[in-house]
Amino acid sequence: MIRRVKGTRDILPPESRLWVAVEAEAHRIFSGFGYDEIRLPVMEPTELFVRSVGEGTDIVSKEMYTFSDRKGRSLTLRPEGTAGVARAYIENGLGQRPHPLRLSYMGPMFRYEKMQRGRYRQFSQIGLELLGAATPEADVEVLLVLHTFLAALGFDDLVIVLNNLGDPEDRERYIEVLKGELTPHRERLCRDCQRRWDENPLRILDCKVPSCREIVEGTTPVGEVASPESQTHVAAVEEQLSALGIAVRRAPRLVRGLDYYLRTVFEVISPELGENTVICGGGRYDRLISDLGGSQVPGIGFAIGEDRLVEVLPESTRERFLGERPVAVLPVGGGAATVALDLARKLALAGVRAEVEVTGRSLKAGLKWAGKLHARWVVILGEDELAVAQATVRHMDTGEQERMALDSVARRLAGGTEAGVD
Ligand code: ATP
Ligand code: MG
């Protein structure tokens, strides 16, 4: 037996319906705010991620799926979406379009990580980017879209945490301050943090090892060393979000794992997920496009981990997305099959989910099959019925049934499966 690659998943029906519904909701809300999808390659030149995400990050230093193609080019399966968006922006001259530019994306990402609940080697993200606006209002819009999407999915216990990373110049200064404060404790930091000390000292702040956390508690928050401009910016974001009724909490030691962020960074946390609680991360990246050789175009965006999002979907939403019960169409006897398929076509076009019995079961076996499908209605098409252009429609829960004209079945079942056949 051939097994799937470690860290990848098979998403089976009916669970896959949750994914389809979540993505449909994302398209609906995002497009309502003016965001259109950009569909990008899953593989990119390795250099793109090295130069944007950053060499010292966990992603680039140890998580990328990098390989040589047959001509020896170094390619990488994308570990995140923003770098590709920036590359495509420059390459396609999107700077010519009216700004700000609103883009969304969704699809698989790849990171070589330790497999655990909520952490996979192939996972999906749903993200968006707002390019060409450096104002606090842009940040507020992006967080508003995020909040609106999550609320539409029925979430009400998620926490948005936010921080000010300052500008890149502040960061240099801050790292000096941080290292100074950590020096007396340097020996007690974990092995990973010893490595981070030189490679990416900011990441010491979000080490999950309890002893490191304790040490970090005593350090100066990055936002306090940040430029007055960035402080005013983030304060304005917080103020406007509060005016919109969106609760955010300042997390003074929140940093993010990608080098390109500055000023506003944020995460959405689900208390339910245990260790991997973060379902969304985002932030501002005003230098990314210019660092990659494009013009000075500010940007802000977020990426939701779809796997984690689906895992913690509220029960009522799950039911809403999974609850639809099909109509089972049961042809019995010669000639009924095409009539059944014709009815299925009408039902499908009317938005009613119908499954046709196409294996030739008897009436009795067919009803049993319909029961297993959890069908709400069974439409029985027997010789008696067809002789007079009728169908028998049986309600599976009550056992009540009624004969009706064949050409009225689709209309009546579409008219309200709950209310029953009138
Ligand atoms: P974490 O700290 O959990 O590793 P991250 O900071 O590496 O997250 P981001 O790069 O910000 O993650 O990606 C945005 C979101 O994508 C995360 O908040 C998470 O929901 C999801 N995500 C990231 N890596 C994985 C993974 N390996 N498996 C599943 N989802 C993931
Ligand atoms: Mg990670």
Tab-separated table of C-alpha atoms and ligand atoms in Angstrom:
chain	number	residue	atom	x	y	z
A	1	MET	CA	0.000	0.000	0.000
A	2	ILE	CA	1.233	3.462	-0.872
A	3	ARG	CA	0.691	5.981	1.893
A	4	ARG	CA	0.394	9.745	1.745
A	5	VAL	CA	3.480	11.830	2.412
A	6	LYS	CA	4.026	12.589	6.080
A	7	GLY	CA	2.470	15.879	7.086
A	8	THR	CA	-0.035	15.925	4.218
A	9	ARG	CA	-3.718	15.208	4.664
A	10	ASP	CA	-6.609	13.699	2.770
A	11	ILE	CA	-9.647	15.854	3.326
A	12	LEU	CA	-12.595	13.607	2.772
A	13	PRO	CA	-16.274	14.311	2.305
A	14	PRO	CA	-18.302	15.409	4.115
A	15	GLU	CA	-15.502	17.332	5.924
A	16	SER	CA	-14.439	18.771	2.559
A	17	ARG	CA	-17.790	20.541	2.398
A	18	LEU	CA	-16.665	22.682	5.321
A	19	TRP	CA	-13.651	23.757	3.293
A	20	VAL	CA	-15.737	24.608	0.264
A	21	ALA	CA	-18.183	26.579	2.403
A	22	VAL	CA	-15.432	28.451	4.264
A	23	GLU	CA	-13.794	29.379	0.971
A	24	ALA	CA	-17.117	30.469	-0.521
A	25	GLU	CA	-17.701	32.675	2.513
A	26	ALA	CA	-14.204	34.139	2.118
A	27	HIS	CA	-14.891	34.964	-1.531
A	28	ARG	CA	-18.237	36.520	-0.614
A	29	ILE	CA	-16.922	38.747	2.170
A	30	PHE	CA	-13.606	39.639	0.516
A	31	SER	CA	-15.222	40.519	-2.778
A	32	GLY	CA	-17.764	42.559	-0.851
A	33	PHE	CA	-14.863	44.722	0.318
A	34	GLY	CA	-13.424	44.928	-3.208
A	35	TYR	CA	-10.784	42.182	-3.006
A	36	ASP	CA	-10.275	39.962	-6.035
A	37	GLU	CA	-8.378	36.731	-6.028
A	38	ILE	CA	-4.866	36.502	-7.396
A	39	ARG	CA	-3.876	32.933	-8.306
A	40	LEU	CA	-0.184	32.322	-8.141
A	41	PRO	CA	2.187	29.438	-8.724
A	42	VAL	CA	2.852	27.005	-5.940
A	43	MET	CA	6.568	26.991	-6.774
A	44	GLU	CA	8.796	30.016	-6.978
A	45	PRO	CA	12.539	30.640	-7.284
A	46	THR	CA	14.087	29.927	-3.875
A	47	GLU	CA	15.689	33.357	-3.868
A	48	LEU	CA	12.282	35.023	-3.582
A	49	PHE	CA	11.705	33.636	-0.086
A	50	VAL	CA	15.299	34.078	1.029
A	51	ARG	CA	15.114	37.757	0.126
A	52	SER	CA	11.633	38.489	1.461
A	53	VAL	CA	10.835	36.177	4.355
A	54	GLY	CA	14.455	36.438	5.448
A	55	GLU	CA	17.441	34.182	5.894
A	56	GLY	CA	17.369	34.084	9.678
A	57	THR	CA	13.710	33.074	9.950
A	58	ASP	CA	12.549	29.592	10.916
A	59	ILE	CA	10.791	29.334	7.571
A	60	VAL	CA	13.852	29.947	5.429
A	61	SER	CA	16.459	28.371	7.686
A	62	LYS	CA	14.708	25.061	8.262
A	63	GLU	CA	11.186	24.756	6.911
A	64	MET	CA	11.348	25.135	3.143
A	65	TYR	CA	10.790	22.446	0.564
A	66	THR	CA	13.623	23.378	-1.743
A	67	PHE	CA	14.755	21.262	-4.672
A	68	SER	CA	16.590	21.506	-7.961
A	69	ASP	CA	14.589	21.032	-11.116
A	70	ARG	CA	15.965	19.081	-14.058
A	71	LYS	CA	18.006	22.051	-15.218
A	72	GLY	CA	19.494	22.642	-11.785
A	73	ARG	CA	17.401	25.703	-10.898
A	74	SER	CA	16.659	26.023	-7.185
A	75	LEU	CA	12.902	26.069	-6.684
A	76	THR	CA	10.862	26.192	-3.493
A	77	LEU	CA	7.304	25.164	-2.777
A	78	ARG	CA	5.815	28.353	-1.413
A	79	PRO	CA	5.796	28.463	2.412
A	80	GLU	CA	3.569	31.561	2.482
A	81	GLY	CA	1.680	33.837	0.102
A	82	THR	CA	2.833	37.425	0.482
A	83	ALA	CA	6.231	37.009	-1.185
A	84	GLY	CA	4.563	35.628	-4.310
A	85	VAL	CA	2.077	38.497	-4.350
A	86	ALA	CA	4.923	40.998	-4.165
A	87	ARG	CA	6.803	39.198	-6.939
A	88	ALA	CA	3.692	39.141	-9.137
A	89	TYR	CA	3.001	42.818	-8.411
A	90	ILE	CA	6.396	43.804	-9.756
A	91	GLU	CA	6.504	41.313	-12.614
A	92	ASN	CA	3.025	42.168	-13.950
A	93	GLY	CA	3.343	45.908	-13.522
A	94	LEU	CA	0.384	46.027	-11.147
A	95	GLY	CA	1.650	49.407	-10.024
A	96	GLN	CA	-0.099	50.785	-13.140
A	97	ARG	CA	-3.527	49.903	-11.776
A	98	PRO	CA	-5.627	52.186	-9.595
A	99	HIS	CA	-4.429	52.086	-6.001
A	100	PRO	CA	-4.897	50.863	-3.425
A	101	LEU	CA	-4.890	47.420	-4.918
A	102	ARG	CA	-6.962	44.817	-3.124
A	103	LEU	CA	-5.969	41.196	-3.592
A	104	SER	CA	-6.875	37.922	-1.936
A	105	TYR	CA	-5.514	34.417	-2.298
A	106	MET	CA	-6.074	30.939	-1.013
A	107	GLY	CA	-4.358	27.629	-1.485
A	108	PRO	CA	-1.728	25.227	-0.270
A	109	MET	CA	1.529	26.223	1.432
A	110	PHE	CA	4.412	23.932	2.344
A	111	ARG	CA	6.664	23.903	5.374
A	112	TYR	CA	8.847	21.118	6.637
A	113	GLU	CA	7.742	21.073	10.264
A	114	LYS	CA	7.082	18.632	13.041
A	115	MET	CA	3.615	17.186	12.479
A	116	GLN	CA	1.077	17.819	15.231
A	117	ARG	CA	-2.541	18.810	15.542
A	118	GLY	CA	-2.965	22.021	13.596
A	119	ARG	CA	0.538	21.808	12.140
A	120	TYR	CA	1.050	20.116	8.796
A	121	ARG	CA	3.649	20.081	6.052
A	122	GLN	CA	1.062	20.931	3.428
A	123	PHE	CA	-1.552	23.306	4.789
A	124	SER	CA	-3.824	25.928	3.309
A	125	GLN	CA	-3.995	29.618	3.863
A	126	ILE	CA	-6.653	32.170	3.060
A	127	GLY	CA	-5.145	35.606	2.851
A	128	LEU	CA	-5.470	39.107	1.570
A	129	GLU	CA	-3.238	42.046	0.818
A	130	LEU	CA	-3.971	45.759	0.588
A	131	LEU	CA	-1.253	47.436	-1.446
A	132	GLY	CA	-0.497	51.100	-1.912
A	133	ALA	CA	-1.881	52.595	1.302
A	134	ALA	CA	0.282	53.422	4.305
A	135	THR	CA	-2.425	54.966	6.463
A	136	PRO	CA	-3.844	53.598	9.716
A	137	GLU	CA	-7.173	53.363	7.857
A	138	ALA	CA	-5.675	50.710	5.598
A	139	ASP	CA	-4.721	48.611	8.615
A	140	VAL	CA	-8.190	49.117	10.042
A	141	GLU	CA	-9.824	48.002	6.809
A	142	VAL	CA	-7.771	44.819	6.668
A	143	LEU	CA	-8.627	43.974	10.266
A	144	LEU	CA	-12.263	44.835	9.602
A	145	VAL	CA	-12.414	42.433	6.654
A	146	LEU	CA	-10.793	39.752	8.789
A	147	HIS	CA	-13.197	40.352	11.649
A	148	THR	CA	-16.224	40.423	9.350
A	149	PHE	CA	-15.208	37.132	7.756
A	150	LEU	CA	-14.664	35.425	11.103
A	151	ALA	CA	-17.955	36.784	12.444
A	152	ALA	CA	-19.776	35.492	9.349
A	153	LEU	CA	-18.389	32.070	10.219
A	154	GLY	CA	-19.967	32.379	13.656
A	155	PHE	CA	-16.828	33.006	15.694
A	156	ASP	CA	-17.359	35.116	18.765
A	157	ASP	CA	-14.601	33.986	21.121
A	158	LEU	CA	-11.570	34.789	19.021
A	159	VAL	CA	-9.073	37.292	20.317
A	160	ILE	CA	-7.238	39.717	18.056
A	161	VAL	CA	-3.885	40.719	19.494
A	162	LEU	CA	-1.798	43.482	18.005
A	163	ASN	CA	1.568	45.094	18.457
A	164	ASN	CA	3.791	47.825	17.076
A	165	LEU	CA	7.061	46.476	15.686
A	166	GLY	CA	8.247	49.976	14.837
A	167	ASP	CA	10.134	50.857	11.689
A	168	PRO	CA	13.207	48.919	10.493
A	169	GLU	CA	15.518	51.629	11.881
A	170	ASP	CA	13.870	51.268	15.300
A	171	ARG	CA	14.382	47.548	15.115
A	172	GLU	CA	18.179	47.834	15.072
A	173	ARG	CA	18.003	50.015	18.143
A	174	TYR	CA	15.545	47.724	19.827
A	175	ILE	CA	17.672	44.640	19.265
A	176	GLU	CA	20.514	46.393	21.089
A	177	VAL	CA	18.197	47.161	24.009
A	178	LEU	CA	16.842	43.619	24.050
A	179	LYS	CA	20.237	41.971	23.930
A	180	GLY	CA	21.456	44.249	26.685
A	181	GLU	CA	18.566	43.226	28.892
A	182	LEU	CA	18.911	39.536	28.058
A	183	THR	CA	22.679	39.342	28.480
A	184	PRO	CA	22.575	38.517	32.218
A	185	HIS	CA	20.191	35.629	31.406
A	186	ARG	CA	21.862	34.483	28.229
A	187	GLU	CA	23.093	31.186	29.660
A	188	ARG	CA	19.593	30.213	30.752
A	189	LEU	CA	17.987	30.638	27.317
A	190	CYS	CA	17.045	27.450	25.477
A	191	ARG	CA	19.144	25.981	22.665
A	192	ASP	CA	16.923	27.472	19.958
A	193	CYS	CA	17.195	30.903	21.536
A	194	GLN	CA	20.978	30.571	21.686
A	195	ARG	CA	20.850	30.179	17.939
A	196	ARG	CA	18.344	33.043	17.588
A	197	TRP	CA	20.678	35.345	19.526
A	198	ASP	CA	22.731	35.943	16.401
A	199	GLU	CA	20.350	34.915	13.644
A	200	ASN	CA	17.074	36.533	14.664
A	201	PRO	CA	17.061	37.860	18.224
A	202	LEU	CA	13.481	39.200	17.958
A	203	ARG	CA	12.256	35.624	17.791
A	204	ILE	CA	13.464	35.061	21.353
A	205	LEU	CA	10.392	37.061	22.318
A	206	ASP	CA	8.002	34.407	21.098
A	207	CYS	CA	9.870	31.342	22.260
A	208	LYS	CA	7.396	28.927	23.749
A	209	VAL	CA	9.758	27.428	26.345
A	210	PRO	CA	8.447	28.527	29.789
A	211	SER	CA	11.862	29.476	31.199
A	212	CYS	CA	12.517	31.705	28.187
A	213	ARG	CA	9.081	33.237	28.535
A	214	GLU	CA	9.835	34.158	32.097
A	215	ILE	CA	13.060	35.881	31.140
A	216	VAL	CA	11.371	37.722	28.291
A	217	GLU	CA	8.612	39.029	30.586
A	218	GLY	CA	11.059	41.482	32.091
A	219	THR	CA	12.239	43.076	28.855
A	220	THR	CA	11.241	46.402	27.328
A	221	PRO	CA	8.424	46.035	24.787
A	222	VAL	CA	9.463	46.737	21.211
A	223	GLY	CA	6.694	49.326	20.849
A	224	GLU	CA	8.259	51.518	23.519
A	225	VAL	CA	11.452	51.898	21.531
A	226	ALA	CA	9.566	52.489	18.264
A	227	SER	CA	9.482	55.839	16.461
A	228	PRO	CA	6.815	58.348	17.532
A	229	GLU	CA	5.337	58.115	14.010
A	230	SER	CA	4.816	54.393	14.291
A	231	GLN	CA	3.357	54.803	17.762
A	232	THR	CA	0.863	57.369	16.507
A	233	HIS	CA	0.044	55.080	13.595
A	234	VAL	CA	-0.723	52.034	15.714
A	235	ALA	CA	-2.606	54.060	18.326
A	236	ALA	CA	-4.838	55.399	15.529
A	237	VAL	CA	-5.476	51.851	14.332
A	238	GLU	CA	-6.527	50.803	17.827
A	239	GLU	CA	-8.767	53.814	18.235
A	240	GLN	CA	-10.578	53.296	14.932
A	241	LEU	CA	-11.050	49.595	15.536
A	242	SER	CA	-12.632	50.358	18.835
A	243	ALA	CA	-14.968	52.843	17.112
A	244	LEU	CA	-15.998	49.982	14.824
A	245	GLY	CA	-16.701	47.760	17.808
A	246	ILE	CA	-13.777	45.440	17.109
A	247	ALA	CA	-11.974	44.374	20.244
A	248	VAL	CA	-8.213	44.122	19.994
A	249	ARG	CA	-5.710	43.593	22.751
A	250	ARG	CA	-2.191	45.011	22.749
A	251	ALA	CA	0.350	42.216	23.006
A	252	PRO	CA	3.566	44.106	23.784
A	253	ARG	CA	5.842	41.137	23.047
A	254	LEU	CA	4.169	39.903	19.895
A	255	VAL	CA	6.652	39.582	17.054
A	256	ARG	CA	6.123	37.653	13.873
A	257	GLY	CA	8.250	35.077	12.148
A	258	LEU	CA	8.846	36.947	8.907
A	259	ASP	CA	11.449	39.661	8.464
A	260	TYR	CA	9.387	41.932	6.252
A	261	TYR	CA	6.936	43.159	8.880
A	262	LEU	CA	7.036	46.609	10.417
A	263	ARG	CA	4.688	48.758	12.499
A	264	THR	CA	1.349	46.965	12.879
A	265	VAL	CA	1.502	43.215	13.406
A	266	PHE	CA	-1.357	41.098	14.645
A	267	GLU	CA	-2.597	37.596	15.297
A	268	VAL	CA	-5.939	35.960	15.885
A	269	ILE	CA	-5.927	33.422	18.670
A	270	SER	CA	-8.390	30.645	19.304
A	271	PRO	CA	-8.415	29.490	22.910
A	272	GLU	CA	-9.548	26.076	21.694
A	273	LEU	CA	-6.529	24.977	19.756
A	274	GLY	CA	-4.159	24.115	22.570
A	275	GLU	CA	-0.592	24.584	21.542
A	276	ASN	CA	-1.152	25.823	17.999
A	277	THR	CA	-3.577	28.531	18.927
A	278	VAL	CA	-2.846	31.044	16.241
A	279	ILE	CA	-5.295	30.855	13.374
A	280	CYS	CA	-4.230	34.027	11.612
A	281	GLY	CA	-1.165	36.203	11.379
A	282	GLY	CA	-0.612	39.451	9.600
A	283	GLY	CA	1.022	42.798	9.487
A	284	ARG	CA	2.362	45.733	7.559
A	285	TYR	CA	5.252	45.379	5.107
A	286	ASP	CA	5.992	48.776	3.563
A	287	ARG	CA	9.492	47.871	2.332
A	288	LEU	CA	8.878	44.444	0.870
A	289	ILE	CA	8.125	45.395	-2.711
A	290	SER	CA	10.972	47.882	-2.929
A	291	ASP	CA	13.361	45.384	-1.306
A	292	LEU	CA	12.478	42.984	-4.111
A	293	GLY	CA	13.330	45.577	-6.727
A	294	GLY	CA	9.934	47.224	-7.194
A	295	SER	CA	8.855	50.753	-6.355
A	296	GLN	CA	8.038	52.069	-2.893
A	297	VAL	CA	4.642	50.474	-2.327
A	298	PRO	CA	3.380	49.996	1.193
A	299	GLY	CA	1.284	46.980	2.010
A	300	ILE	CA	-0.579	45.199	4.748
A	301	GLY	CA	-2.181	41.788	4.835
A	302	PHE	CA	-2.977	38.650	6.737
A	303	ALA	CA	-3.005	34.895	6.271
A	304	ILE	CA	-5.469	32.595	7.965
A	305	GLY	CA	-4.527	28.963	8.509
A	306	GLU	CA	-7.506	27.246	6.928
A	307	ASP	CA	-6.772	23.867	8.509
A	308	ARG	CA	-6.882	25.393	11.968
A	309	LEU	CA	-9.884	27.540	11.114
A	310	VAL	CA	-11.914	24.539	9.990
A	311	GLU	CA	-10.830	22.614	13.070
A	312	VAL	CA	-12.316	25.170	15.435
A	313	LEU	CA	-15.367	26.151	13.396
A	314	PRO	CA	-18.304	26.754	15.776
A	315	GLU	CA	-20.672	23.800	16.032
A	316	SER	CA	-23.659	25.737	14.695
A	317	THR	CA	-21.662	26.732	11.622
A	318	ARG	CA	-20.534	23.153	11.060
A	319	GLU	CA	-24.145	22.068	11.173
A	320	ARG	CA	-25.162	24.799	8.779
A	321	PHE	CA	-22.470	23.739	6.313
A	322	LEU	CA	-22.901	19.996	6.724
A	323	GLY	CA	-26.579	19.818	7.539
A	324	GLU	CA	-28.028	19.707	4.054
A	325	ARG	CA	-29.755	16.356	3.546
A	326	PRO	CA	-30.056	15.063	0.003
A	327	VAL	CA	-33.023	13.894	-1.974
A	328	ALA	CA	-32.602	10.257	-3.000
A	329	VAL	CA	-34.013	9.463	-6.422
A	330	LEU	CA	-34.933	5.848	-6.772
A	331	PRO	CA	-35.802	4.478	-10.202
A	332	VAL	CA	-37.374	1.049	-10.016
A	333	GLY	CA	-37.752	-0.991	-13.165
A	334	GLY	CA	-36.838	-0.540	-16.806
A	335	GLY	CA	-36.793	2.922	-18.341
A	336	ALA	CA	-36.954	4.750	-15.047
A	337	ALA	CA	-33.249	5.536	-14.889
A	338	THR	CA	-33.281	8.296	-17.487
A	339	VAL	CA	-36.351	9.828	-15.894
A	340	ALA	CA	-34.473	9.759	-12.576
A	341	LEU	CA	-31.403	11.427	-14.079
A	342	ASP	CA	-33.573	14.018	-15.783
A	343	LEU	CA	-35.173	14.803	-12.424
A	344	ALA	CA	-31.714	15.009	-10.803
A	345	ARG	CA	-30.747	17.568	-13.434
A	346	LYS	CA	-33.786	19.702	-12.588
A	347	LEU	CA	-33.161	19.382	-8.861
A	348	ALA	CA	-29.495	20.275	-9.217
A	349	LEU	CA	-30.374	23.344	-11.265
A	350	ALA	CA	-32.919	24.313	-8.615
A	351	GLY	CA	-30.202	24.077	-5.975
A	352	VAL	CA	-31.424	20.862	-4.395
A	353	ARG	CA	-28.837	18.212	-3.666
A	354	ALA	CA	-30.044	14.902	-5.150
A	355	GLU	CA	-28.432	11.510	-5.540
A	356	VAL	CA	-29.709	9.005	-8.049
A	357	GLU	CA	-29.638	5.265	-7.426
A	358	VAL	CA	-27.671	4.053	-10.435
A	359	THR	CA	-26.654	0.580	-9.337
A	360	GLY	CA	-30.020	-1.102	-9.978
A	361	ARG	CA	-31.196	-1.706	-6.402
A	362	SER	CA	-34.662	-2.982	-5.678
A	363	LEU	CA	-37.210	-0.719	-3.972
A	364	LYS	CA	-36.431	-2.244	-0.580
A	365	ALA	CA	-32.663	-2.073	-0.964
A	366	GLY	CA	-33.000	1.410	-2.439
A	367	LEU	CA	-34.875	2.682	0.604
A	368	LYS	CA	-32.189	1.245	2.833
A	369	TRP	CA	-29.560	3.028	0.745
A	370	ALA	CA	-31.529	6.295	1.048
A	371	GLY	CA	-31.586	5.807	4.814
A	372	LYS	CA	-27.809	5.483	4.893
A	373	LEU	CA	-27.472	8.676	2.869
A	374	HIS	CA	-29.610	10.322	5.526
A	375	ALA	CA	-31.870	11.524	2.730
A	376	ARG	CA	-34.749	13.725	3.742
A	377	TRP	CA	-36.892	12.734	0.776
A	378	VAL	CA	-36.964	9.759	-1.498
A	379	VAL	CA	-38.487	10.126	-4.913
A	380	ILE	CA	-39.666	6.726	-6.077
A	381	LEU	CA	-40.036	6.298	-9.818
A	382	GLY	CA	-41.740	2.953	-10.410
A	383	GLU	CA	-43.564	1.612	-13.416
A	384	ASP	CA	-46.981	2.476	-11.914
A	385	GLU	CA	-45.934	6.047	-11.301
A	386	LEU	CA	-44.295	6.570	-14.669
A	387	ALA	CA	-47.295	5.174	-16.522
A	388	VAL	CA	-49.258	8.230	-15.362
A	389	ALA	CA	-46.300	10.688	-15.339
A	390	GLN	CA	-46.171	10.790	-11.569
A	391	ALA	CA	-43.692	10.143	-8.771
A	392	THR	CA	-44.072	8.980	-5.196
A	393	VAL	CA	-42.341	11.304	-2.759
A	394	ARG	CA	-41.681	9.833	0.649
A	395	HIS	CA	-40.531	11.745	3.701
A	396	MET	CA	-37.907	9.550	5.274
A	397	ASP	CA	-38.396	10.707	8.870
A	398	THR	CA	-42.176	10.365	9.042
A	399	GLY	CA	-42.673	7.687	6.404
A	400	GLU	CA	-45.491	9.784	4.947
A	401	GLN	CA	-45.691	9.708	1.198
A	402	GLU	CA	-47.609	11.367	-1.576
A	403	ARG	CA	-48.051	10.912	-5.314
A	404	MET	CA	-47.506	13.987	-7.403
A	405	ALA	CA	-47.064	15.001	-11.010
A	406	LEU	CA	-43.512	14.235	-12.153
A	407	ASP	CA	-43.007	17.709	-13.554
A	408	SER	CA	-43.881	19.339	-10.218
A	409	VAL	CA	-41.393	17.376	-8.081
A	410	ALA	CA	-38.364	19.615	-8.548
A	411	ARG	CA	-40.351	22.784	-7.959
A	412	ARG	CA	-42.001	21.456	-4.829
A	413	LEU	CA	-38.874	19.967	-3.285
A	414	ALA	CA	-36.978	23.139	-4.058
A	415	GLY	CA	-39.723	25.173	-2.427
A	416	GLY	CA	-38.759	24.199	1.118
A	417	THR	CA	-37.478	20.814	2.074
A	418	GLU	CA	-38.209	21.511	5.732
A	419	ALA	CA	-41.787	22.658	5.297
A	420	GLY	CA	-42.581	19.470	3.481
A	421	VAL	CA	-44.454	18.714	0.335
A	422	ASP	CA	-47.454	20.997	0.225
B	1	ATP	P1	3.191	29.227	14.124
B	1	ATP	O1	3.746	30.179	15.136
B	1	ATP	O2	1.984	28.478	14.609
B	1	ATP	O3	4.238	28.342	13.524
B	1	ATP	P2	3.533	31.042	11.957
B	1	ATP	O4	3.812	32.343	12.592
B	1	ATP	O5	4.653	30.222	11.446
B	1	ATP	O6	2.637	30.140	12.947
B	1	ATP	P3	2.350	32.381	9.711
B	1	ATP	O7	3.533	32.325	8.848
B	1	ATP	O8	1.982	33.633	10.341
B	1	ATP	O9	2.467	31.214	10.812
B	1	ATP	O10	1.091	31.806	8.894
B	1	ATP	C1	-0.238	32.290	9.139
B	1	ATP	C2	-1.114	31.175	9.649
B	1	ATP	O11	-0.971	29.987	8.866
B	1	ATP	C3	-0.791	30.714	11.051
B	1	ATP	O12	-1.372	31.574	11.992
B	1	ATP	C4	-1.419	29.341	11.094
B	1	ATP	O13	-2.808	29.412	11.342
B	1	ATP	C5	-1.204	28.840	9.683
B	1	ATP	N1	-0.051	27.945	9.655
B	1	ATP	C6	1.263	28.237	9.651
B	1	ATP	N2	2.024	27.135	9.593
B	1	ATP	C7	1.156	26.089	9.576
B	1	ATP	C8	1.294	24.669	9.501
B	1	ATP	N3	2.493	24.108	9.435
B	1	ATP	N4	0.177	23.904	9.500
B	1	ATP	C9	-1.041	24.468	9.556
B	1	ATP	N5	-1.255	25.790	9.608
B	1	ATP	C10	-0.181	26.599	9.621
B	2	MG	MG	5.705	28.510	12.064
